[in-house]
Tab-separated table of C-alpha atoms and ligand atoms in Angstrom:
chain	number	residue	atom	x	y	z
C	86	UNK	CA	108.002	52.439	89.047
C	87	UNK	CA	107.006	48.774	88.401
C	88	UNK	CA	109.734	46.269	87.839
C	89	UNK	CA	108.172	45.204	84.556
C	90	UNK	CA	106.888	48.595	83.450
C	91	UNK	CA	103.416	49.249	82.194
C	92	UNK	CA	101.692	49.552	78.739
C	93	UNK	CA	101.463	52.996	77.246
C	94	UNK	CA	97.666	53.082	77.339
C	95	UNK	CA	97.597	52.089	80.911
C	96	UNK	CA	99.889	54.881	81.973
C	97	UNK	CA	97.992	57.402	79.915
C	98	UNK	CA	94.659	56.331	81.430
C	99	UNK	CA	96.086	56.995	84.854
C	100	UNK	CA	97.354	60.347	83.784
C	101	UNK	CA	93.970	61.318	82.236
C	102	UNK	CA	92.138	60.262	85.369
C	103	UNK	CA	94.444	62.480	87.402
C	104	UNK	CA	94.106	65.379	85.001
C	105	UNK	CA	90.322	65.042	85.122
C	106	UNK	CA	90.425	66.000	88.811
C	107	UNK	CA	92.264	69.314	88.101
C	108	UNK	CA	90.639	72.339	86.391
C	109	UNK	CA	90.742	72.045	82.523
C	110	UNK	CA	93.327	74.522	81.222
C	111	UNK	CA	91.246	74.869	78.010
C	112	UNK	CA	87.865	75.324	79.624
C	113	UNK	CA	87.908	79.073	80.168
C	114	UNK	CA	86.818	78.534	83.797
C	115	UNK	CA	90.179	79.607	85.127
C	116	UNK	CA	91.172	83.287	85.251
C	117	UNK	CA	94.903	83.016	85.486
C	118	UNK	CA	97.838	80.619	85.115
C	119	UNK	CA	96.535	79.565	81.642
C	120	UNK	CA	95.499	81.751	78.654
C	121	UNK	CA	93.171	79.689	76.541
C	122	UNK	CA	92.409	81.331	73.175
C	123	UNK	CA	89.617	78.929	71.930
C	124	UNK	CA	91.376	79.422	68.551
C	125	UNK	CA	91.766	75.868	67.204
C	126	UNK	CA	94.054	76.854	64.373
C	127	UNK	CA	96.428	78.605	66.721
C	128	UNK	CA	96.488	75.590	68.966
C	129	UNK	CA	97.106	73.280	66.018
C	130	UNK	CA	100.219	75.392	65.317
C	131	UNK	CA	101.575	75.279	68.886
C	132	UNK	CA	100.885	71.593	69.102
C	133	UNK	CA	102.617	70.947	65.789
C	134	UNK	CA	105.688	72.978	66.774
C	135	UNK	CA	105.985	71.047	70.154
C	136	UNK	CA	105.640	67.845	68.233
C	137	UNK	CA	108.516	68.840	65.889
C	138	UNK	CA	110.805	70.033	68.667
C	139	UNK	CA	109.869	67.561	71.441
C	140	UNK	CA	113.422	66.294	71.779
C	141	UNK	CA	115.211	69.522	70.953
C	142	UNK	CA	117.852	71.206	73.026
C	143	UNK	CA	118.349	74.971	72.872
C	144	UNK	CA	121.609	74.925	74.868
C	145	UNK	CA	124.114	75.023	72.044
C	146	UNK	CA	123.419	77.638	69.362
C	147	UNK	CA	126.380	76.506	67.250
C	148	UNK	CA	124.847	72.978	66.869
C	149	UNK	CA	121.397	74.212	65.955
C	150	UNK	CA	121.975	77.554	64.260
C	151	UNK	CA	118.580	77.707	62.632
C	152	UNK	CA	116.770	77.157	65.873
C	153	UNK	CA	118.868	79.949	67.389
C	154	UNK	CA	118.141	82.227	64.436
C	155	UNK	CA	114.357	81.849	65.065
C	156	UNK	CA	114.892	82.513	68.745
C	157	UNK	CA	116.754	85.742	67.859
C	158	UNK	CA	113.875	86.714	65.620
C	159	UNK	CA	111.535	86.435	68.631
C	160	UNK	CA	113.767	88.782	70.598
C	161	UNK	CA	113.819	91.190	67.579
C	162	UNK	CA	110.082	91.153	67.131
C	163	UNK	CA	109.397	91.856	70.811
C	164	UNK	CA	112.088	94.538	70.790
C	165	UNK	CA	110.263	96.228	67.982
C	166	UNK	CA	106.953	96.118	69.794
C	167	UNK	CA	108.408	97.881	72.896
C	168	UNK	CA	110.641	100.386	71.087
C	169	UNK	CA	114.083	98.996	72.077
C	170	UNK	CA	116.537	101.423	70.523
C	171	UNK	CA	119.359	100.090	68.291
C	172	UNK	CA	122.279	99.174	70.376
C	173	UNK	CA	120.040	97.355	72.868
C	174	UNK	CA	120.157	93.622	73.587
C	175	UNK	CA	118.487	90.768	75.307
C	176	UNK	CA	117.580	87.134	75.151
C	177	UNK	CA	114.765	84.679	75.539
C	178	UNK	CA	114.279	82.971	78.875
C	179	UNK	CA	111.946	80.282	80.325
C	180	UNK	CA	109.482	82.799	81.829
C	181	UNK	CA	108.883	86.022	83.590
C	182	UNK	CA	110.718	85.017	86.780
C	183	UNK	CA	113.852	84.066	84.821
C	184	UNK	CA	113.711	87.331	82.848
C	185	UNK	CA	113.418	89.259	86.078
C	186	UNK	CA	116.329	87.294	87.655
C	187	UNK	CA	118.444	88.266	84.665
C	188	UNK	CA	117.402	92.016	84.801
C	189	UNK	CA	118.277	92.061	88.548
C	190	UNK	CA	121.530	90.304	87.936
C	191	UNK	CA	122.529	92.912	85.309
C	192	UNK	CA	121.479	95.789	87.565
C	193	UNK	CA	123.432	94.333	90.460
C	194	UNK	CA	126.564	94.131	88.279
C	195	UNK	CA	126.010	97.775	87.126
C	196	UNK	CA	125.708	98.826	90.757
C	197	UNK	CA	128.822	96.939	91.758
C	198	UNK	CA	130.670	98.471	88.880
C	199	UNK	CA	130.007	101.864	90.409
C	200	UNK	CA	131.183	100.739	93.810
C	201	UNK	CA	127.979	99.800	95.616
C	202	UNK	CA	128.803	96.910	97.996
C	203	UNK	CA	125.262	95.840	98.759
C	204	UNK	CA	122.819	96.915	95.995
C	205	UNK	CA	119.149	97.329	96.555
C	206	UNK	CA	116.008	96.701	94.583
C	207	UNK	CA	113.190	99.133	95.121
C	208	UNK	CA	109.743	98.076	93.998
C	209	UNK	CA	106.144	99.066	94.568
C	210	UNK	CA	104.201	96.675	96.826
C	211	UNK	CA	102.235	95.596	93.641
C	212	UNK	CA	105.415	94.240	92.055
C	213	UNK	CA	105.450	90.506	91.367
C	214	UNK	CA	107.157	88.301	94.016
C	215	UNK	CA	109.843	87.545	91.396
C	216	UNK	CA	111.672	90.704	92.448
C	217	UNK	CA	111.837	89.746	96.024
C	218	UNK	CA	112.889	86.201	94.894
C	219	UNK	CA	115.685	87.728	92.637
C	220	UNK	CA	116.922	89.914	95.464
C	221	UNK	CA	116.946	86.821	97.734
C	222	UNK	CA	118.795	84.625	95.151
C	223	UNK	CA	121.234	87.224	94.088
C	224	UNK	CA	121.908	88.798	97.512
C	225	UNK	CA	120.469	92.261	97.157
C	226	UNK	CA	118.306	94.089	99.701
C	227	UNK	CA	114.700	94.586	98.828
C	228	UNK	CA	112.638	97.746	99.729
C	229	UNK	CA	108.939	97.886	99.068
C	230	UNK	CA	107.171	101.152	98.322
C	231	UNK	CA	103.543	101.498	99.354
C	232	UNK	CA	100.753	101.997	96.792
C	233	UNK	CA	98.699	105.191	96.347
C	234	UNK	CA	95.489	103.967	97.935
C	235	UNK	CA	93.199	105.296	95.218
C	236	UNK	CA	95.077	104.528	91.975
C	237	UNK	CA	96.910	101.470	93.409
C	238	UNK	CA	99.925	102.498	91.464
C	239	UNK	CA	103.315	103.185	93.077
C	240	UNK	CA	103.214	106.024	95.583
C	241	UNK	CA	105.898	108.256	93.914
C	242	UNK	CA	106.896	110.326	97.015
C	243	UNK	CA	107.327	107.082	99.079
C	244	UNK	CA	109.257	105.511	96.296
C	245	UNK	CA	111.569	108.527	95.911
C	246	UNK	CA	112.169	108.316	99.640
C	247	UNK	CA	113.476	104.706	99.307
C	248	UNK	CA	115.815	105.300	96.429
C	249	UNK	CA	119.433	106.229	97.262
C	250	UNK	CA	122.980	105.685	96.073
C	251	UNK	CA	122.747	101.964	96.872
C	252	UNK	CA	119.779	101.455	94.588
C	253	UNK	CA	120.604	99.122	91.657
C	254	UNK	CA	117.080	98.907	90.227
C	255	UNK	CA	113.680	100.526	90.558
C	256	UNK	CA	110.655	98.626	89.303
C	257	UNK	CA	107.510	99.832	87.474
C	258	UNK	CA	104.779	97.481	86.362
C	259	UNK	CA	103.101	97.795	82.948
C	260	UNK	CA	100.618	96.672	84.097
C	261	UNK	CA	100.515	95.235	87.628
C	262	UNK	CA	99.371	91.795	88.394
C	263	UNK	CA	97.200	92.552	91.476
C	264	UNK	CA	95.124	95.354	90.000
C	265	UNK	CA	95.983	95.665	86.280
C	266	UNK	CA	97.003	99.294	86.725
C	267	UNK	CA	99.819	101.042	84.929
C	268	UNK	CA	102.475	102.629	87.106
C	269	UNK	CA	103.663	106.157	86.146
C	270	UNK	CA	106.713	104.645	84.331
C	271	UNK	CA	108.110	108.069	83.285
C	272	UNK	CA	108.113	109.284	86.849
C	273	UNK	CA	109.581	106.088	88.214
C	274	UNK	CA	112.270	106.022	85.575
C	275	UNK	CA	113.180	109.692	86.338
C	276	UNK	CA	113.442	108.899	90.083
C	277	UNK	CA	115.753	105.959	89.259
C	278	UNK	CA	117.867	108.023	86.932
C	279	UNK	CA	118.432	110.722	89.556
C	280	UNK	CA	120.438	108.393	91.658
C	281	UNK	CA	122.121	106.396	88.820
C	282	UNK	CA	119.894	103.394	89.278
C	283	UNK	CA	118.354	101.326	86.458
C	284	UNK	CA	114.561	101.196	85.897
C	285	UNK	CA	113.057	97.873	84.947
C	286	UNK	CA	109.564	97.831	83.469
C	287	UNK	CA	107.759	94.668	84.258
C	288	UNK	CA	105.757	94.047	81.047
C	289	UNK	CA	105.503	90.389	81.701
C	290	UNK	CA	101.687	90.611	81.396
C	291	UNK	CA	101.282	93.903	79.549
C	292	UNK	CA	104.056	93.654	77.002
C	293	UNK	CA	101.960	91.665	74.543
C	294	UNK	CA	98.728	93.596	75.329
C	295	UNK	CA	99.647	97.284	75.514
C	296	UNK	CA	101.302	97.535	72.048
C	297	UNK	CA	97.958	96.427	70.603
C	298	UNK	CA	95.536	98.619	72.459
C	299	UNK	CA	93.149	100.610	70.299
C	300	UNK	CA	93.665	103.803	72.334
C	301	UNK	CA	97.105	104.889	73.675
C	302	UNK	CA	97.867	104.777	77.430
C	303	UNK	CA	100.560	106.773	79.145
C	304	UNK	CA	104.093	105.932	77.997
C	305	UNK	CA	105.512	102.745	79.477
C	306	UNK	CA	108.100	101.355	76.966
C	307	UNK	CA	111.665	102.127	75.918
C	308	UNK	CA	110.515	105.525	74.531
C	309	UNK	CA	110.593	106.586	78.212
C	310	UNK	CA	114.035	108.036	79.099
C	311	UNK	CA	115.607	106.111	81.963
C	312	UNK	CA	113.917	102.801	81.303
C	313	UNK	CA	116.957	100.389	81.222
C	314	UNK	CA	115.425	96.964	81.088
C	315	UNK	CA	112.111	95.165	80.470
C	316	UNK	CA	110.552	91.732	80.637
C	317	UNK	CA	107.817	90.534	78.300
C	318	UNK	CA	106.278	87.095	78.619
C	319	UNK	CA	105.183	85.195	75.506
C	320	UNK	CA	103.789	82.437	77.621
C	321	UNK	CA	101.052	84.676	78.873
C	322	UNK	CA	99.454	87.034	76.318
C	323	UNK	CA	101.761	85.670	73.518
C	324	UNK	CA	99.480	82.585	73.737
C	325	UNK	CA	102.226	79.941	73.661
C	326	UNK	CA	102.628	77.061	76.180
C	327	UNK	CA	104.773	77.763	79.146
C	328	UNK	CA	108.475	78.420	78.723
C	329	UNK	CA	108.957	81.618	76.876
C	330	UNK	CA	109.690	85.176	77.944
C	331	UNK	CA	112.041	87.843	76.653
C	332	UNK	CA	114.317	90.105	78.689
C	333	UNK	CA	115.652	93.279	77.065
C	334	UNK	CA	118.302	95.900	78.027
C	335	UNK	CA	118.612	99.410	76.539
C	336	UNK	CA	122.377	98.976	76.625
C	337	UNK	CA	123.442	95.881	74.661
C	338	UNK	CA	126.893	95.828	76.355
C	339	UNK	CA	125.383	95.452	79.804
C	340	UNK	CA	123.068	92.677	78.387
C	341	UNK	CA	126.398	90.784	78.239
C	342	UNK	CA	126.272	90.570	82.073
C	343	UNK	CA	123.538	87.943	81.655
C	344	UNK	CA	126.057	85.568	80.124
C	345	UNK	CA	127.819	82.982	82.100
C	346	UNK	CA	130.873	81.676	80.235
C	347	UNK	CA	133.212	79.022	81.470
C	348	UNK	CA	135.885	76.811	79.941
C	349	UNK	CA	137.822	75.499	83.017
C	350	UNK	CA	136.779	71.935	82.706
C	351	UNK	CA	137.632	69.169	80.254
C	352	UNK	CA	134.675	69.329	77.863
C	353	UNK	CA	134.916	72.685	76.121
C	354	UNK	CA	133.446	76.158	76.334
C	355	UNK	CA	130.094	76.434	78.126
C	356	UNK	CA	128.038	79.582	77.780
C	357	UNK	CA	124.385	80.510	78.533
C	358	UNK	CA	122.486	83.823	78.891
C	359	UNK	CA	120.073	82.745	81.571
C	360	UNK	CA	119.636	80.233	84.370
C	361	UNK	CA	118.837	76.985	82.558
C	362	UNK	CA	121.358	74.869	80.764
C	363	UNK	CA	119.885	72.283	78.453
C	364	UNK	CA	116.229	73.243	77.698
C	365	UNK	CA	113.637	72.606	75.106
C	366	UNK	CA	113.554	74.896	72.032
C	367	UNK	CA	109.798	74.250	71.655
C	368	UNK	CA	108.395	77.068	73.645
C	369	UNK	CA	110.517	79.742	71.999
C	370	UNK	CA	110.009	78.427	68.508
C	371	UNK	CA	106.285	78.231	69.261
C	372	UNK	CA	106.437	81.922	70.113
C	373	UNK	CA	108.140	82.563	66.772
C	374	UNK	CA	105.391	80.546	65.033
C	375	UNK	CA	102.563	82.320	66.793
C	376	UNK	CA	104.029	85.768	66.071
C	377	UNK	CA	104.186	84.690	62.371
C	378	UNK	CA	100.775	83.336	62.285
C	379	UNK	CA	98.790	85.993	64.152
C	380	UNK	CA	100.789	89.040	62.894
C	381	UNK	CA	99.963	92.434	64.257
C	382	UNK	CA	96.350	92.220	63.032
C	383	UNK	CA	95.808	88.981	64.878
C	384	UNK	CA	97.140	90.377	68.161
C	385	UNK	CA	95.057	93.524	67.703
C	386	UNK	CA	92.016	91.365	67.314
C	387	UNK	CA	92.805	89.184	70.325
C	388	UNK	CA	93.289	92.260	72.521
C	389	UNK	CA	90.203	93.983	71.255
C	390	UNK	CA	88.220	90.886	71.981
C	391	UNK	CA	89.672	90.527	75.507
C	392	UNK	CA	88.964	94.218	76.266
C	393	UNK	CA	85.420	93.735	75.196
C	394	UNK	CA	85.139	90.544	77.331
C	395	UNK	CA	86.698	92.289	80.307
C	396	UNK	CA	84.233	95.165	79.887
C	397	UNK	CA	81.244	92.707	79.864
C	398	UNK	CA	82.594	90.946	82.964
C	399	UNK	CA	83.034	94.228	84.736
C	400	UNK	CA	79.576	95.441	83.819
C	401	UNK	CA	78.105	92.102	84.825
C	402	UNK	CA	79.846	91.799	88.205
C	403	UNK	CA	79.125	95.439	89.021
C	404	UNK	CA	75.408	94.911	88.783
C	405	UNK	CA	75.939	93.475	92.236
C	406	UNK	CA	75.496	96.227	94.814
C	407	UNK	CA	78.862	97.252	96.384
C	408	UNK	CA	81.152	95.278	94.009
C	409	UNK	CA	83.517	97.949	92.780
C	410	UNK	CA	86.502	97.663	90.459
C	411	UNK	CA	89.878	98.747	91.846
C	412	UNK	CA	91.816	101.590	90.278
C	413	UNK	CA	91.739	102.264	86.551
C	414	UNK	CA	92.778	99.008	84.917
C	415	UNK	CA	94.307	99.524	81.423
C	416	UNK	CA	94.137	95.980	79.973
C	417	UNK	CA	93.235	92.362	80.675
C	418	UNK	CA	93.442	92.278	84.485
C	419	UNK	CA	90.467	93.406	86.576
C	420	UNK	CA	89.941	93.188	90.267
C	421	UNK	CA	87.085	94.129	92.663
C	422	UNK	CA	86.591	94.937	96.328
C	423	UNK	CA	83.306	94.788	98.246
C	424	UNK	CA	82.017	98.049	99.623
C	425	UNK	CA	79.429	96.280	101.598
C	426	UNK	CA	80.754	95.008	104.943
C	427	UNK	CA	78.116	92.292	105.003
C	428	UNK	CA	79.181	90.800	101.637
C	429	UNK	CA	82.356	88.683	101.660
C	430	UNK	CA	83.703	88.300	98.138
C	431	UNK	CA	85.704	85.251	99.288
C	432	UNK	CA	82.395	83.611	100.155
C	433	UNK	CA	81.097	84.548	96.642
C	434	UNK	CA	84.339	82.910	95.211
C	435	UNK	CA	83.763	79.841	97.337
C	436	UNK	CA	80.319	79.330	95.774
C	437	UNK	CA	81.721	80.087	92.276
C	438	UNK	CA	84.340	77.325	92.886
C	439	UNK	CA	81.459	74.924	93.741
C	440	UNK	CA	80.042	75.719	90.239
C	441	UNK	CA	83.532	75.162	88.692
C	442	UNK	CA	84.741	78.786	88.293
C	443	UNK	CA	88.155	79.594	89.675
C	444	UNK	CA	88.226	83.334	90.369
C	445	UNK	CA	91.505	84.598	91.827
C	446	UNK	CA	91.504	86.260	95.304
C	447	UNK	CA	93.443	89.381	96.507
C	448	UNK	CA	94.524	89.522	100.108
C	449	UNK	CA	95.073	93.279	100.043
C	450	UNK	CA	98.395	92.797	101.849
C	451	UNK	CA	100.385	96.033	101.644
C	452	UNK	CA	98.081	97.454	99.061
C	453	UNK	CA	94.413	97.670	98.255
C	454	UNK	CA	91.800	95.466	99.856
C	455	UNK	CA	90.841	91.825	99.901
C	456	UNK	CA	88.834	90.993	96.826
C	457	UNK	CA	88.501	89.130	93.589
C	458	UNK	CA	90.645	89.200	90.457
C	459	UNK	CA	90.566	87.902	86.914
C	460	UNK	CA	92.959	87.719	84.033
C	461	UNK	CA	90.889	87.776	80.884
C	462	UNK	CA	91.722	85.369	78.053
C	463	UNK	CA	90.177	85.240	74.604
C	464	UNK	CA	88.249	82.012	75.332
C	465	UNK	CA	86.353	83.804	78.139
C	466	UNK	CA	84.237	85.449	75.470
C	467	UNK	CA	82.554	82.067	74.965
C	468	UNK	CA	81.491	81.597	78.621
C	469	UNK	CA	80.101	85.010	79.595
C	470	UNK	CA	76.527	83.814	79.221
C	471	UNK	CA	77.138	81.333	82.125
C	472	UNK	CA	79.786	83.257	84.040
C	473	UNK	CA	77.952	86.397	84.784
C	474	UNK	CA	74.547	84.880	85.835
C	475	UNK	CA	76.497	82.440	88.069
C	476	UNK	CA	78.346	85.283	89.681
C	477	UNK	CA	75.165	87.199	90.305
C	478	UNK	CA	73.468	84.145	91.695
C	479	UNK	CA	76.387	83.418	94.027
C	480	UNK	CA	76.506	87.038	95.177
C	481	UNK	CA	72.797	87.066	95.913
C	482	UNK	CA	73.114	83.779	97.841
C	483	UNK	CA	75.852	85.354	100.054
C	484	UNK	CA	73.705	88.394	100.609
C	485	UNK	CA	70.811	86.115	101.550
C	486	UNK	CA	72.758	83.752	103.800
C	487	UNK	CA	75.358	86.119	105.132
C	488	UNK	CA	77.950	83.485	104.314
C	489	UNK	CA	81.470	84.410	105.103
C	490	UNK	CA	84.830	82.912	104.239
C	491	UNK	CA	88.392	83.543	105.214
C	492	UNK	CA	89.877	81.506	102.400
C	493	UNK	CA	92.201	83.921	100.719
C	494	UNK	CA	93.294	81.321	98.240
C	495	UNK	CA	96.889	81.285	96.898
C	496	UNK	CA	98.695	82.681	93.953
C	497	UNK	CA	101.160	79.914	93.906
M	703	LIG	C1	103.555	91.289	86.384
M	703	LIG	C2	104.187	89.881	86.452
M	703	LIG	N1	105.537	89.810	86.451
M	703	LIG	C3	106.116	88.644	86.484
M	703	LIG	C4	105.492	87.395	86.586
M	703	LIG	C5	106.278	86.109	86.680
M	703	LIG	O1	106.068	85.384	85.548
M	703	LIG	P1	106.309	83.787	85.551
M	703	LIG	O2	105.261	83.194	86.393
M	703	LIG	O3	106.183	83.472	84.064
M	703	LIG	O4	107.649	83.479	86.141
M	703	LIG	C6	104.141	87.478	86.564
M	703	LIG	C7	103.279	86.244	86.601
M	703	LIG	O5	102.075	86.236	86.611
M	703	LIG	C8	103.403	88.783	86.543
M	703	LIG	O6	102.085	88.797	86.533
């Protein structure tokens, strides 16, 4: 910080120079972290909402009742998409990790209420690290079930073997981040129910995709008996800027365990349903606005377009000998392994990065094999003509040169 401060344009110029060195979040050259739509009208809307709510605070619903009503509408809309029965409850949060923290907290309290001293989370190895993080933060044990090597979904026998009377929560992904495959939610929920545990469906990625698929997939939502909670992120395939997810509970009373309420200090009653205190209302109100703007038809169109794009990427990449898709992905995440020992997909990814394409990398730790990964966004439709030939060129160069790479990249 300078003593005298700096003119606005000077500060912005430095920011722009710094941003110019990072990948462009709008450019459709990234395959995760950001979800560019290429839809200018939709972006105009999210910008306008953020402009209007730039200095908002979503902490106190009594001071801004209209803001809070719109946030409740987001929870209601998402509840409708995933079949939350009447009597259920939930809230918005700042993102998938916070939704998962809240689901694990509620499950821990449920387990404690039935006398479990040290509850356990059981999750397939494909579950997002947020479950291990929640167990770490909230002092639960964490047990990881292996994946079925072919489908890359949770190995149900192994999972059953890890669930016992200490289990607070069993996780199923709809669909999984590493391979985009849908766990057998009905079987996982039944295993959980047998020992009185909850079953959380991680629909952080799939929750705004699966309801809009043209063809049904196996049941994964609250229509499945034994599913007790779910997380759905709007800041992924709800196409809003970061800061919005929804966590839902089949039992509205237990959703109350999310709440922290305190009045033993001199400044009045404090209450909040998640981790953050003061926070911007903009991401959640942007979610409300995008739901209004796109409507069901808009989301169906976005999902249809992403499935088409994913299919084209898959067909294009798989013209390369030995590049094989993992499992049976159901939505917008695809991943590949190399069946040719002489072809390193990391080396292909290194060459792609030199051309400005940021493919994600799988390590294969505890499930599947090392390989490549993409999350498809609507804007990728506009770059296929460059992406696929570049991939094929890079692949051929690796075949020609025998280049190798041990750069497994990083998720975060
Ligand atoms: C399946 C799944 N669950 C949870 C999360 C965590 O979400 P967030 O990064 O919004 O905290 C992610 C993030 O990619 C995810 O893919």
